Amino acid sequence: MTYECLQQYWWFLVSLLGALLVFLMFVQGANSMIFSLGANDVERRLIVNSTGRKWEFTFTTLVTFGGAFFASFPLFYSTSFGGAYWLWMIILFSFVLQAVSYEFQNKLGNLLGARTFQWCLIANGILGPLLLGGAVATFFNGSNFIVSKDNMLDGGLQPVISSWANASHGLDALLDPWNLILGLAVFFLARVLGILYIINNVNDENIRCRGSVRLVGTAVPFVILFVAFVVRLVLKDGYAYDPITGVISMEPMKYLHNLCDMWYVTIVLVVGVVAVLYGIIRTIVSKTYIAGIWPAGIGTVLTVLALLLCAGWNNTAFYPSNADLQSSLTIVNSCSSEFTLQVMSVVSILVPFVLAYIIYAWYSIDKKKLDKEELLTDEAY
Protein backbone atom coordinates (compact mmCIF):
# COMPACT_ATOMS: atom_id res chain seq x y z
CA MET A 1 0.00 0.00 0.00
CA THR A 2 1.18 3.51 -0.78
CA TYR A 3 1.56 6.10 1.96
CA GLU A 4 -1.61 7.83 0.76
CA CYS A 5 -3.58 4.58 0.87
CA LEU A 6 -2.31 3.88 4.39
CA GLN A 7 -3.54 7.30 5.51
CA GLN A 8 -6.97 6.66 4.01
CA TYR A 9 -7.05 3.17 5.49
CA TRP A 10 -6.28 4.32 9.01
CA TRP A 11 -8.80 7.13 8.88
CA PHE A 12 -11.36 4.47 7.94
CA LEU A 13 -10.36 2.29 10.92
CA VAL A 14 -10.48 5.23 13.34
CA SER A 15 -13.86 6.26 11.93
CA LEU A 16 -15.16 2.70 12.34
CA LEU A 17 -14.05 2.63 15.97
CA GLY A 18 -15.76 5.97 16.54
CA ALA A 19 -18.95 4.64 14.94
CA LEU A 20 -18.88 1.52 17.12
CA LEU A 21 -18.36 3.71 20.18
CA VAL A 22 -21.47 5.77 19.40
CA PHE A 23 -23.50 2.56 19.03
CA LEU A 24 -22.20 1.19 22.34
CA MET A 25 -23.30 4.40 24.04
CA PHE A 26 -26.66 2.64 24.44
CA VAL A 27 -25.26 1.74 27.86
CA GLN A 28 -25.15 5.42 28.79
CA GLY A 29 -28.53 6.03 27.17
CA ALA A 30 -30.23 3.31 29.20
CA ASN A 31 -28.50 4.43 32.40
CA SER A 32 -29.76 7.98 31.92
CA MET A 33 -33.31 6.59 32.11
CA ILE A 34 -32.99 4.33 35.15
CA PHE A 35 -35.76 6.13 37.04
CA SER A 36 -37.85 6.65 33.91
CA LEU A 37 -37.88 3.03 32.76
CA GLY A 38 -37.84 1.47 36.23
CA ALA A 39 -40.84 2.21 38.46
CA ASN A 40 -39.44 0.45 41.55
CA ASP A 41 -36.15 -0.78 43.00
CA VAL A 42 -36.45 -4.24 41.41
CA GLU A 43 -37.03 -2.85 37.91
CA ARG A 44 -34.18 -0.37 38.33
CA ARG A 45 -31.84 -3.18 39.34
CA LEU A 46 -32.91 -5.08 36.23
CA ILE A 47 -31.91 -2.12 34.06
CA VAL A 48 -28.59 -1.66 35.87
CA ASN A 49 -27.76 -5.35 35.59
CA SER A 50 -28.68 -5.35 31.91
CA THR A 51 -26.33 -2.47 31.07
CA GLY A 52 -23.79 -3.83 33.56
CA ARG A 53 -23.25 -6.76 31.24
CA LYS A 54 -22.06 -4.48 28.45
CA TRP A 55 -20.38 -1.42 29.97
CA GLU A 56 -16.91 -2.95 29.54
CA PHE A 57 -17.45 -3.05 25.76
CA THR A 58 -18.10 0.70 25.71
CA PHE A 59 -15.18 1.60 27.94
CA THR A 60 -12.77 -0.66 26.04
CA THR A 61 -13.88 0.80 22.71
CA LEU A 62 -13.36 4.34 24.05
CA VAL A 63 -9.80 3.49 25.10
CA THR A 64 -9.11 1.71 21.79
CA PHE A 65 -10.48 4.69 19.86
CA GLY A 66 -8.09 7.02 21.68
CA GLY A 67 -5.20 4.59 21.25
CA ALA A 68 -5.81 4.22 17.52
CA PHE A 69 -5.86 8.00 17.12
CA PHE A 70 -2.61 8.28 19.08
CA ALA A 71 -0.85 5.68 16.94
CA SER A 72 -2.11 6.76 13.52
CA PHE A 73 -2.66 10.53 13.88
CA PRO A 74 -0.44 11.59 16.80
CA LEU A 75 -0.62 15.31 16.04
CA PHE A 76 -4.40 15.23 16.50
CA TYR A 77 -3.98 13.30 19.73
CA SER A 78 -1.49 15.80 21.15
CA THR A 79 -3.54 18.77 19.94
CA SER A 80 -7.01 17.67 21.04
CA PHE A 81 -6.38 15.38 24.00
CA GLY A 82 -3.50 17.58 25.17
CA GLY A 83 -5.05 20.98 24.45
CA ALA A 84 -8.76 20.37 25.08
CA TYR A 85 -7.98 18.32 28.16
CA TRP A 86 -10.78 19.71 30.34
CA LEU A 87 -13.38 18.42 27.89
CA TRP A 88 -11.76 14.99 27.64
CA MET A 89 -11.04 14.77 31.37
CA ILE A 90 -14.71 15.31 32.19
CA ILE A 91 -15.66 12.58 29.70
CA LEU A 92 -13.11 10.12 31.12
CA PHE A 93 -14.02 10.98 34.72
CA SER A 94 -17.69 10.24 34.03
CA PHE A 95 -16.71 6.82 32.65
CA VAL A 96 -14.56 6.06 35.70
CA LEU A 97 -17.49 7.11 37.88
CA GLN A 98 -19.63 4.66 35.94
CA ALA A 99 -17.28 1.74 36.61
CA VAL A 100 -17.15 2.51 40.33
CA SER A 101 -20.94 2.82 40.51
CA TYR A 102 -21.53 -0.60 39.02
CA GLU A 103 -19.20 -2.32 41.46
CA PHE A 104 -20.16 -0.65 44.73
CA GLN A 105 -23.84 0.27 44.65
CA ASN A 106 -25.03 -2.95 46.31
CA LYS A 107 -21.88 -3.98 48.17
CA LEU A 108 -21.91 -4.52 51.93
CA GLY A 109 -20.70 -1.46 53.79
CA ASN A 110 -21.93 0.98 51.14
CA LEU A 111 -22.66 4.04 53.29
CA LEU A 112 -23.86 6.17 50.37
CA GLY A 113 -26.72 3.87 49.37
CA ALA A 114 -27.55 2.26 46.04
CA ARG A 115 -29.49 5.29 44.84
CA THR A 116 -26.43 7.56 45.10
CA PHE A 117 -24.50 5.34 42.70
CA GLN A 118 -27.53 5.10 40.42
CA TRP A 119 -27.48 8.89 40.16
CA CYS A 120 -23.78 8.63 39.25
CA LEU A 121 -24.75 6.28 36.42
CA ILE A 122 -27.31 8.83 35.29
CA ALA A 123 -24.64 11.56 35.35
CA ASN A 124 -22.43 9.43 33.10
CA GLY A 125 -25.43 8.67 30.90
CA ILE A 126 -25.98 12.39 30.33
CA LEU A 127 -22.44 13.79 30.25
CA GLY A 128 -20.83 10.97 28.23
CA PRO A 129 -22.95 11.18 25.04
CA LEU A 130 -23.48 14.96 25.27
CA LEU A 131 -19.79 15.87 25.59
CA LEU A 132 -18.60 13.19 23.17
CA GLY A 133 -21.07 14.41 20.56
CA GLY A 134 -19.90 17.98 21.13
CA ALA A 135 -16.27 16.88 20.71
CA VAL A 136 -17.06 15.10 17.42
CA ALA A 137 -18.91 18.19 16.16
CA THR A 138 -15.61 20.11 16.29
CA PHE A 139 -14.50 17.94 13.36
CA PHE A 140 -16.89 20.03 11.28
CA ASN A 141 -17.06 23.32 13.19
CA GLY A 142 -13.44 23.71 14.29
CA SER A 143 -11.57 24.32 17.55
CA ASN A 144 -9.30 27.06 18.88
CA PHE A 145 -5.74 25.76 18.59
CA ILE A 146 -2.47 26.70 16.91
CA VAL A 147 0.09 24.28 15.46
CA SER A 148 3.73 25.38 15.12
CA LYS A 149 5.82 22.56 13.70
CA ASP A 150 8.77 24.93 13.41
CA ASN A 151 9.20 24.61 17.18
CA MET A 152 10.69 21.17 16.53
CA LEU A 153 13.72 22.89 14.99
CA ASP A 154 14.40 25.21 17.94
CA GLY A 155 16.59 22.64 19.67
CA GLY A 156 14.50 22.35 22.84
CA LEU A 157 14.24 19.02 24.62
CA GLN A 158 10.46 19.27 24.82
CA PRO A 159 9.22 21.47 21.95
CA VAL A 160 5.58 22.57 22.12
CA ILE A 161 4.14 21.81 18.69
CA SER A 162 0.50 22.66 19.35
CA SER A 163 -1.21 24.86 21.90
CA TRP A 164 -4.73 25.97 22.75
CA ALA A 165 -5.53 29.54 21.79
CA ASN A 166 -7.46 30.33 24.98
CA ALA A 167 -7.65 29.30 28.62
CA SER A 168 -10.83 27.20 28.30
CA HIS A 169 -8.91 24.12 27.05
CA GLY A 170 -11.80 22.58 25.17
CA LEU A 171 -14.78 23.84 27.15
CA ASP A 172 -15.23 26.60 24.57
CA ALA A 173 -16.57 23.91 22.22
CA LEU A 174 -19.76 23.96 24.27
CA LEU A 175 -20.28 27.64 23.42
CA ASP A 176 -20.92 26.79 19.76
CA PRO A 177 -24.67 26.06 19.44
CA TRP A 178 -24.10 23.63 16.57
CA ASN A 179 -21.70 21.60 18.70
CA LEU A 180 -24.43 21.44 21.33
CA ILE A 181 -26.99 20.41 18.73
CA LEU A 182 -24.91 17.41 17.67
CA GLY A 183 -24.13 16.68 21.33
CA LEU A 184 -27.84 16.64 22.14
CA ALA A 185 -28.52 14.53 19.04
CA VAL A 186 -25.98 11.93 20.22
CA PHE A 187 -27.50 12.09 23.72
CA PHE A 188 -31.02 11.37 22.46
CA LEU A 189 -29.66 8.73 20.05
CA ALA A 190 -28.00 6.99 22.99
CA ARG A 191 -31.34 7.07 24.80
CA VAL A 192 -33.12 5.62 21.77
CA LEU A 193 -30.58 2.81 21.52
CA GLY A 194 -30.72 2.30 25.29
CA ILE A 195 -34.49 1.85 25.23
CA LEU A 196 -34.29 -0.54 22.28
CA TYR A 197 -31.58 -2.54 24.05
CA ILE A 198 -33.55 -2.79 27.30
CA ILE A 199 -36.68 -3.88 25.40
CA ASN A 200 -34.65 -6.62 23.76
CA ASN A 201 -32.58 -7.71 26.75
CA VAL A 202 -34.88 -7.46 29.78
CA ASN A 203 -37.70 -9.98 30.00
CA ASP A 204 -40.16 -7.81 31.87
CA GLU A 205 -43.45 -6.75 30.30
CA ASN A 206 -43.85 -3.60 32.40
CA ILE A 207 -40.42 -2.28 31.44
CA ARG A 208 -40.99 -3.12 27.78
CA CYS A 209 -44.36 -1.32 27.67
CA ARG A 210 -42.89 1.67 29.46
CA GLY A 211 -39.94 1.68 27.07
CA SER A 212 -42.19 1.73 23.99
CA VAL A 213 -43.93 4.83 25.32
CA ARG A 214 -40.65 6.57 26.21
CA LEU A 215 -39.25 5.71 22.77
CA VAL A 216 -41.63 8.09 21.02
CA GLY A 217 -40.70 11.07 23.19
CA THR A 218 -37.00 10.31 22.77
CA ALA A 219 -36.92 9.58 19.04
CA VAL A 220 -38.69 12.81 18.01
CA PRO A 221 -36.07 15.25 19.42
CA PHE A 222 -33.29 13.02 18.10
CA VAL A 223 -34.65 13.13 14.54
CA ILE A 224 -35.22 16.90 14.69
CA LEU A 225 -31.72 17.64 16.03
CA PHE A 226 -29.99 15.23 13.65
CA VAL A 227 -31.79 16.54 10.56
CA ALA A 228 -31.02 20.14 11.59
CA PHE A 229 -27.32 19.34 11.96
CA VAL A 230 -27.06 17.45 8.64
CA VAL A 231 -28.95 20.14 6.68
CA ARG A 232 -26.70 22.83 8.09
CA LEU A 233 -23.64 20.66 7.44
CA VAL A 234 -24.27 20.20 3.72
CA LEU A 235 -24.99 23.92 3.29
CA LYS A 236 -22.08 25.35 5.31
CA ASP A 237 -18.60 26.23 4.11
CA GLY A 238 -16.07 23.46 4.65
CA TYR A 239 -12.33 23.20 5.11
CA ALA A 240 -10.64 22.09 1.88
CA TYR A 241 -7.04 20.90 1.65
CA ASP A 242 -4.93 21.35 -1.47
CA PRO A 243 -2.93 18.10 -1.84
CA ILE A 244 -0.24 19.83 -3.94
CA THR A 245 0.46 23.03 -2.01
CA GLY A 246 -0.83 21.93 1.39
CA VAL A 247 -2.83 25.17 1.70
CA ILE A 248 -6.14 24.96 3.57
CA SER A 249 -9.00 27.16 2.40
CA MET A 250 -12.72 27.58 2.92
CA GLU A 251 -14.88 25.97 0.22
CA PRO A 252 -18.62 26.67 -0.07
CA MET A 253 -20.73 23.55 0.62
CA LYS A 254 -17.60 21.40 0.91
CA TYR A 255 -19.35 18.55 2.72
CA LEU A 256 -22.10 18.44 0.10
CA HIS A 257 -19.37 18.18 -2.52
CA ASN A 258 -17.80 15.35 -0.52
CA LEU A 259 -21.09 13.42 -0.50
CA CYS A 260 -21.47 13.98 -4.25
CA ASP A 261 -17.88 12.99 -5.05
CA MET A 262 -17.90 9.98 -2.72
CA TRP A 263 -21.25 8.49 -3.77
CA TYR A 264 -20.45 5.25 -1.96
CA VAL A 265 -20.24 7.13 1.34
CA THR A 266 -23.60 8.74 0.58
CA ILE A 267 -25.13 5.30 0.02
CA VAL A 268 -23.76 4.13 3.39
CA LEU A 269 -25.23 7.25 5.03
CA VAL A 270 -28.68 6.75 3.50
CA VAL A 271 -28.77 3.04 4.33
CA GLY A 272 -27.72 3.82 7.90
CA VAL A 273 -30.41 6.47 8.41
CA VAL A 274 -33.11 4.18 6.97
CA ALA A 275 -32.00 1.32 9.23
CA VAL A 276 -32.16 3.51 12.34
CA LEU A 277 -35.65 4.75 11.45
CA TYR A 278 -36.80 1.21 10.68
CA GLY A 279 -35.69 -0.07 14.08
CA ILE A 280 -37.43 2.82 15.85
CA ILE A 281 -40.69 2.83 13.90
CA ARG A 282 -41.22 -0.93 13.90
CA THR A 283 -40.64 -1.10 17.65
CA ILE A 284 -43.21 1.66 18.20
CA VAL A 285 -45.95 0.20 15.98
CA SER A 286 -45.48 -3.48 16.90
CA LYS A 287 -46.20 -4.76 20.41
CA THR A 288 -44.29 -8.01 19.82
CA TYR A 289 -41.18 -6.76 18.01
CA ILE A 290 -38.22 -6.53 20.42
CA ALA A 291 -35.23 -6.72 18.04
CA GLY A 292 -35.15 -3.03 17.09
CA ILE A 293 -31.70 -2.58 18.63
CA TRP A 294 -30.10 -4.51 15.77
CA PRO A 295 -31.25 -2.53 12.70
CA ALA A 296 -30.97 0.71 14.69
CA GLY A 297 -27.52 -0.27 15.99
CA ILE A 298 -26.18 -1.27 12.58
CA GLY A 299 -27.70 1.87 11.11
CA THR A 300 -25.99 3.99 13.76
CA VAL A 301 -22.60 2.50 12.91
CA LEU A 302 -23.11 3.11 9.19
CA THR A 303 -24.37 6.67 9.68
CA VAL A 304 -21.58 7.77 12.00
CA LEU A 305 -18.98 6.04 9.83
CA ALA A 306 -20.21 7.92 6.76
CA LEU A 307 -20.14 11.29 8.55
CA LEU A 308 -16.60 10.74 9.85
CA LEU A 309 -15.38 9.64 6.42
CA CYS A 310 -16.95 12.79 4.99
CA ALA A 311 -14.98 14.80 7.56
CA GLY A 312 -11.57 13.36 6.67
CA TRP A 313 -11.56 12.00 3.11
CA ASN A 314 -11.61 13.86 -0.21
CA ASN A 315 -8.94 16.41 0.77
CA THR A 316 -10.81 17.73 3.81
CA ALA A 317 -9.36 19.05 7.07
CA PHE A 318 -10.88 16.77 9.73
CA TYR A 319 -9.87 19.01 12.65
CA PRO A 320 -10.16 22.65 11.59
CA SER A 321 -8.59 25.48 13.54
CA ASN A 322 -10.68 28.58 14.15
CA ALA A 323 -7.64 30.43 15.51
CA ASP A 324 -5.34 29.80 12.53
CA LEU A 325 -6.77 28.23 9.38
CA GLN A 326 -3.40 26.86 8.23
CA SER A 327 -3.03 25.02 11.55
CA SER A 328 -5.99 22.81 10.65
CA LEU A 329 -5.23 19.10 10.70
CA THR A 330 -5.71 16.70 7.80
CA ILE A 331 -5.00 13.00 7.48
CA VAL A 332 -1.87 14.01 5.54
CA ASN A 333 -0.23 16.56 7.87
CA SER A 334 -1.13 14.85 11.16
CA CYS A 335 -0.44 11.16 10.50
CA SER A 336 2.38 8.89 11.64
CA SER A 337 5.30 7.88 9.44
CA GLU A 338 4.82 5.45 6.58
CA PHE A 339 6.75 2.75 8.46
CA THR A 340 4.55 3.13 11.55
CA LEU A 341 1.36 2.91 9.52
CA GLN A 342 2.67 -0.16 7.69
CA VAL A 343 3.50 -1.97 10.92
CA MET A 344 0.13 -1.10 12.45
CA SER A 345 -1.65 -2.23 9.29
CA VAL A 346 -0.22 -5.70 9.82
CA VAL A 347 -1.50 -5.66 13.39
CA SER A 348 -4.92 -4.48 12.19
CA ILE A 349 -5.38 -7.85 10.48
CA LEU A 350 -6.30 -9.13 13.96
CA VAL A 351 -9.27 -6.75 14.20
CA PRO A 352 -11.79 -9.18 12.58
CA PHE A 353 -10.78 -11.86 15.08
CA VAL A 354 -11.31 -9.46 17.97
CA LEU A 355 -14.72 -8.51 16.60
CA ALA A 356 -15.61 -12.19 16.23
CA TYR A 357 -14.70 -12.75 19.89
CA ILE A 358 -16.84 -9.78 20.96
CA ILE A 359 -19.81 -11.14 18.99
CA TYR A 360 -19.34 -14.57 20.55
CA ALA A 361 -19.05 -13.11 24.05
CA TRP A 362 -22.14 -10.96 23.46
CA TYR A 363 -24.10 -14.01 22.26
CA SER A 364 -23.01 -16.05 25.27
CA ILE A 365 -23.99 -13.30 27.72
CA ASP A 366 -27.40 -12.74 26.12
CA LYS A 367 -28.24 -16.38 25.52
CA LYS A 368 -30.86 -16.02 28.26
CA LYS A 369 -32.90 -12.83 28.63
CA LEU A 370 -32.47 -11.01 31.92
CA ASP A 371 -35.32 -11.46 34.43
CA LYS A 372 -35.97 -10.96 38.12
CA GLU A 373 -34.50 -14.36 39.01
CA GLU A 374 -31.08 -13.07 37.93
CA LEU A 375 -31.14 -10.57 40.81
CA LEU A 376 -30.90 -13.44 43.30
CA THR A 377 -27.43 -14.47 42.11
CA ASP A 378 -24.20 -13.33 43.73
CA GLU A 379 -23.00 -11.73 40.48
CA ALA A 380 -25.94 -9.30 40.28
CA TYR A 381 -25.24 -5.58 40.74
XYZ file of C-alpha atoms in Angstrom:
381
model
C 0.000 0.000 0.000
C 1.178 3.505 -0.778
C 1.561 6.104 1.963
C -1.608 7.830 0.761
C -3.583 4.575 0.867
C -2.315 3.882 4.386
C -3.537 7.298 5.513
C -6.972 6.657 4.011
C -7.047 3.166 5.490
C -6.282 4.318 9.008
C -8.801 7.126 8.877
C -11.358 4.473 7.940
C -10.358 2.295 10.922
C -10.482 5.231 13.343
C -13.863 6.256 11.934
C -15.156 2.705 12.335
C -14.051 2.625 15.971
C -15.763 5.970 16.539
C -18.948 4.642 14.937
C -18.883 1.516 17.117
C -18.359 3.713 20.184
C -21.465 5.773 19.396
C -23.500 2.564 19.027
C -22.199 1.190 22.337
C -23.302 4.396 24.044
C -26.658 2.638 24.435
C -25.262 1.738 27.859
C -25.148 5.423 28.786
C -28.529 6.027 27.173
C -30.233 3.312 29.202
C -28.501 4.427 32.400
C -29.759 7.984 31.919
C -33.313 6.589 32.111
C -32.994 4.330 35.150
C -35.758 6.133 37.038
C -37.845 6.653 33.907
C -37.884 3.027 32.755
C -37.845 1.470 36.226
C -40.842 2.208 38.457
C -39.438 0.450 41.552
C -36.146 -0.782 42.999
C -36.446 -4.240 41.407
C -37.029 -2.850 37.914
C -34.176 -0.367 38.325
C -31.841 -3.179 39.335
C -32.910 -5.082 36.226
C -31.910 -2.116 34.057
C -28.589 -1.659 35.868
C -27.761 -5.348 35.590
C -28.680 -5.346 31.910
C -26.334 -2.467 31.069
C -23.794 -3.833 33.557
C -23.249 -6.762 31.238
C -22.058 -4.479 28.455
C -20.376 -1.415 29.966
C -16.908 -2.946 29.538
C -17.448 -3.051 25.763
C -18.103 0.703 25.708
C -15.179 1.604 27.943
C -12.770 -0.655 26.043
C -13.876 0.805 22.709
C -13.359 4.337 24.047
C -9.799 3.493 25.100
C -9.109 1.711 21.791
C -10.483 4.694 19.855
C -8.095 7.018 21.680
C -5.199 4.592 21.250
C -5.812 4.223 17.521
C -5.855 8.005 17.123
C -2.606 8.279 19.079
C -0.846 5.679 16.945
C -2.110 6.763 13.521
C -2.657 10.528 13.877
C -0.444 11.588 16.795
C -0.621 15.306 16.042
C -4.395 15.231 16.503
C -3.976 13.301 19.729
C -1.494 15.803 21.150
C -3.543 18.772 19.941
C -7.010 17.674 21.036
C -6.377 15.381 23.998
C -3.505 17.575 25.165
C -5.055 20.981 24.453
C -8.755 20.374 25.077
C -7.980 18.318 28.158
C -10.780 19.714 30.336
C -13.377 18.421 27.891
C -11.755 14.986 27.638
C -11.042 14.771 31.375
C -14.705 15.314 32.191
C -15.660 12.582 29.705
C -13.111 10.122 31.121
C -14.015 10.977 34.725
C -17.686 10.241 34.027
C -16.711 6.816 32.647
C -14.561 6.064 35.703
C -17.491 7.106 37.881
C -19.631 4.657 35.935
C -17.277 1.741 36.609
C -17.148 2.512 40.331
C -20.937 2.824 40.511
C -21.525 -0.600 39.024
C -19.200 -2.316 41.456
C -20.165 -0.645 44.732
C -23.843 0.270 44.645
C -25.033 -2.949 46.306
C -21.883 -3.975 48.169
C -21.912 -4.519 51.933
C -20.698 -1.456 53.790
C -21.929 0.982 51.140
C -22.662 4.045 53.286
C -23.865 6.165 50.369
C -26.719 3.873 49.372
C -27.547 2.264 46.044
C -29.486 5.293 44.836
C -26.432 7.558 45.097
C -24.502 5.337 42.701
C -27.534 5.100 40.423
C -27.480 8.892 40.156
C -23.783 8.627 39.255
C -24.745 6.282 36.420
C -27.313 8.831 35.294
C -24.639 11.555 35.350
C -22.428 9.430 33.102
C -25.426 8.671 30.900
C -25.978 12.387 30.334
C -22.437 13.791 30.248
C -20.827 10.971 28.230
C -22.947 11.184 25.038
C -23.479 14.956 25.274
C -19.791 15.874 25.588
C -18.597 13.187 23.173
C -21.071 14.414 20.563
C -19.898 17.984 21.125
C -16.268 16.878 20.707
C -17.060 15.104 17.416
C -18.906 18.193 16.163
C -15.614 20.112 16.294
C -14.497 17.945 13.360
C -16.892 20.027 11.277
C -17.059 23.325 13.191
C -13.437 23.714 14.285
C -11.574 24.319 17.547
C -9.301 27.062 18.884
C -5.740 25.764 18.592
C -2.467 26.697 16.911
C 0.091 24.277 15.463
C 3.731 25.379 15.125
C 5.817 22.557 13.698
C 8.770 24.934 13.407
C 9.201 24.605 17.180
C 10.689 21.171 16.535
C 13.719 22.891 14.989
C 14.403 25.213 17.942
C 16.592 22.643 19.669
C 14.501 22.349 22.836
C 14.239 19.024 24.619
C 10.456 19.273 24.818
C 9.222 21.475 21.953
C 5.578 22.568 22.120
C 4.143 21.813 18.691
C 0.504 22.656 19.352
C -1.207 24.861 21.896
C -4.728 25.974 22.754
C -5.526 29.542 21.793
C -7.457 30.334 24.980
C -7.655 29.296 28.624
C -10.827 27.203 28.300
C -8.908 24.122 27.046
C -11.802 22.576 25.175
C -14.779 23.839 27.155
C -15.232 26.597 24.574
C -16.572 23.908 22.221
C -19.764 23.961 24.272
C -20.279 27.638 23.420
C -20.924 26.789 19.765
C -24.675 26.063 19.435
C -24.096 23.632 16.567
C -21.700 21.602 18.701
C -24.430 21.443 21.333
C -26.991 20.410 18.729
C -24.911 17.408 17.674
C -24.131 16.680 21.330
C -27.843 16.640 22.138
C -28.524 14.528 19.038
C -25.985 11.929 20.222
C -27.496 12.092 23.722
C -31.017 11.370 22.456
C -29.659 8.727 20.052
C -27.995 6.994 22.994
C -31.340 7.073 24.804
C -33.122 5.623 21.775
C -30.582 2.809 21.522
C -30.722 2.300 25.291
C -34.494 1.851 25.227
C -34.287 -0.538 22.276
C -31.582 -2.537 24.050
C -33.555 -2.790 27.304
C -36.680 -3.875 25.405
C -34.649 -6.621 23.760
C -32.580 -7.706 26.752
C -34.882 -7.459 29.782
C -37.695 -9.984 29.995
C -40.162 -7.809 31.874
C -43.447 -6.747 30.297
C -43.852 -3.605 32.402
C -40.421 -2.285 31.444
C -40.989 -3.117 27.775
C -44.357 -1.324 27.672
C -42.893 1.673 29.456
C -39.938 1.680 27.069
C -42.185 1.730 23.991
C -43.930 4.833 25.316
C -40.649 6.573 26.207
C -39.252 5.712 22.775
C -41.632 8.093 21.021
C -40.701 11.070 23.189
C -36.996 10.308 22.773
C -36.917 9.585 19.044
C -38.690 12.814 18.013
C -36.071 15.254 19.423
C -33.285 13.019 18.099
C -34.648 13.130 14.542
C -35.221 16.902 14.692
C -31.725 17.641 16.027
C -29.988 15.230 13.646
C -31.793 16.542 10.562
C -31.022 20.137 11.590
C -27.318 19.336 11.961
C -27.062 17.454 8.644
C -28.946 20.136 6.683
C -26.703 22.834 8.087
C -23.638 20.657 7.440
C -24.272 20.205 3.722
C -24.991 23.921 3.292
C -22.084 25.346 5.315
C -18.601 26.232 4.108
C -16.070 23.460 4.646
C -12.327 23.199 5.109
C -10.642 22.089 1.880
C -7.043 20.897 1.647
C -4.929 21.354 -1.474
C -2.929 18.097 -1.841
C -0.238 19.830 -3.940
C 0.464 23.030 -2.012
C -0.835 21.932 1.389
C -2.829 25.171 1.701
C -6.138 24.959 3.567
C -9.004 27.156 2.403
C -12.723 27.584 2.915
C -14.877 25.967 0.223
C -18.623 26.671 -0.065
C -20.726 23.549 0.619
C -17.601 21.404 0.910
C -19.350 18.554 2.722
C -22.100 18.437 0.103
C -19.365 18.182 -2.524
C -17.803 15.346 -0.520
C -21.085 13.425 -0.505
C -21.471 13.977 -4.253
C -17.881 12.987 -5.052
C -17.904 9.980 -2.720
C -21.247 8.490 -3.775
C -20.455 5.245 -1.958
C -20.239 7.130 1.344
C -23.601 8.743 0.585
C -25.128 5.296 0.022
C -23.759 4.135 3.386
C -25.231 7.252 5.032
C -28.682 6.754 3.497
C -28.771 3.039 4.334
C -27.717 3.824 7.901
C -30.407 6.470 8.415
C -33.108 4.180 6.968
C -32.005 1.317 9.229
C -32.163 3.509 12.341
C -35.650 4.753 11.452
C -36.798 1.214 10.676
C -35.685 -0.073 14.080
C -37.426 2.816 15.849
C -40.693 2.830 13.903
C -41.219 -0.933 13.901
C -40.640 -1.100 17.652
C -43.211 1.659 18.201
C -45.946 0.200 15.981
C -45.479 -3.479 16.901
C -46.196 -4.758 20.407
C -44.294 -8.007 19.821
C -41.178 -6.756 18.008
C -38.216 -6.534 20.417
C -35.234 -6.716 18.036
C -35.152 -3.029 17.089
C -31.700 -2.579 18.634
C -30.099 -4.514 15.771
C -31.254 -2.531 12.701
C -30.967 0.708 14.691
C -27.519 -0.270 15.993
C -26.177 -1.268 12.585
C -27.699 1.872 11.109
C -25.993 3.994 13.762
C -22.600 2.495 12.910
C -23.112 3.107 9.191
C -24.371 6.674 9.678
C -21.578 7.773 12.005
C -18.985 6.035 9.827
C -20.214 7.925 6.758
C -20.140 11.286 8.555
C -16.601 10.741 9.850
C -15.379 9.638 6.422
C -16.953 12.792 4.995
C -14.981 14.802 7.563
C -11.571 13.359 6.668
C -11.562 12.000 3.115
C -11.610 13.860 -0.212
C -8.935 16.408 0.768
C -10.807 17.725 3.806
C -9.361 19.051 7.074
C -10.879 16.769 9.726
C -9.865 19.005 12.654
C -10.163 22.646 11.588
C -8.588 25.480 13.538
C -10.684 28.577 14.151
C -7.641 30.425 15.511
C -5.335 29.802 12.528
C -6.769 28.235 9.381
C -3.402 26.860 8.231
C -3.027 25.022 11.554
C -5.991 22.810 10.650
C -5.231 19.097 10.698
C -5.705 16.696 7.804
C -5.002 12.999 7.484
C -1.868 14.014 5.539
C -0.230 16.556 7.869
C -1.128 14.847 11.157
C -0.439 11.162 10.498
C 2.376 8.887 11.638
C 5.303 7.883 9.436
C 4.823 5.452 6.579
C 6.745 2.755 8.460
C 4.551 3.127 11.550
C 1.358 2.912 9.525
C 2.667 -0.161 7.687
C 3.495 -1.972 10.919
C 0.132 -1.096 12.454
C -1.649 -2.228 9.295
C -0.221 -5.702 9.819
C -1.497 -5.661 13.393
C -4.924 -4.484 12.192
C -5.381 -7.850 10.485
C -6.298 -9.135 13.963
C -9.274 -6.752 14.201
C -11.787 -9.176 12.581
C -10.779 -11.860 15.076
C -11.313 -9.462 17.965
C -14.723 -8.509 16.600
C -15.605 -12.187 16.235
C -14.702 -12.746 19.885
C -16.842 -9.778 20.963
C -19.806 -11.138 18.986
C -19.343 -14.568 20.550
C -19.055 -13.106 24.053
C -22.139 -10.958 23.464
C -24.100 -14.005 22.264
C -23.012 -16.048 25.266
C -23.986 -13.295 27.724
C -27.397 -12.745 26.117
C -28.235 -16.382 25.525
C -30.858 -16.017 28.257
C -32.896 -12.828 28.631
C -32.471 -11.006 31.921
C -35.316 -11.462 34.425
C -35.975 -10.962 38.120
C -34.498 -14.355 39.014
C -31.080 -13.067 37.929
C -31.136 -10.569 40.810
C -30.899 -13.439 43.298
C -27.429 -14.468 42.106
C -24.201 -13.331 43.732
C -23.004 -11.726 40.484
C -25.941 -9.296 40.283
C -25.236 -5.580 40.738
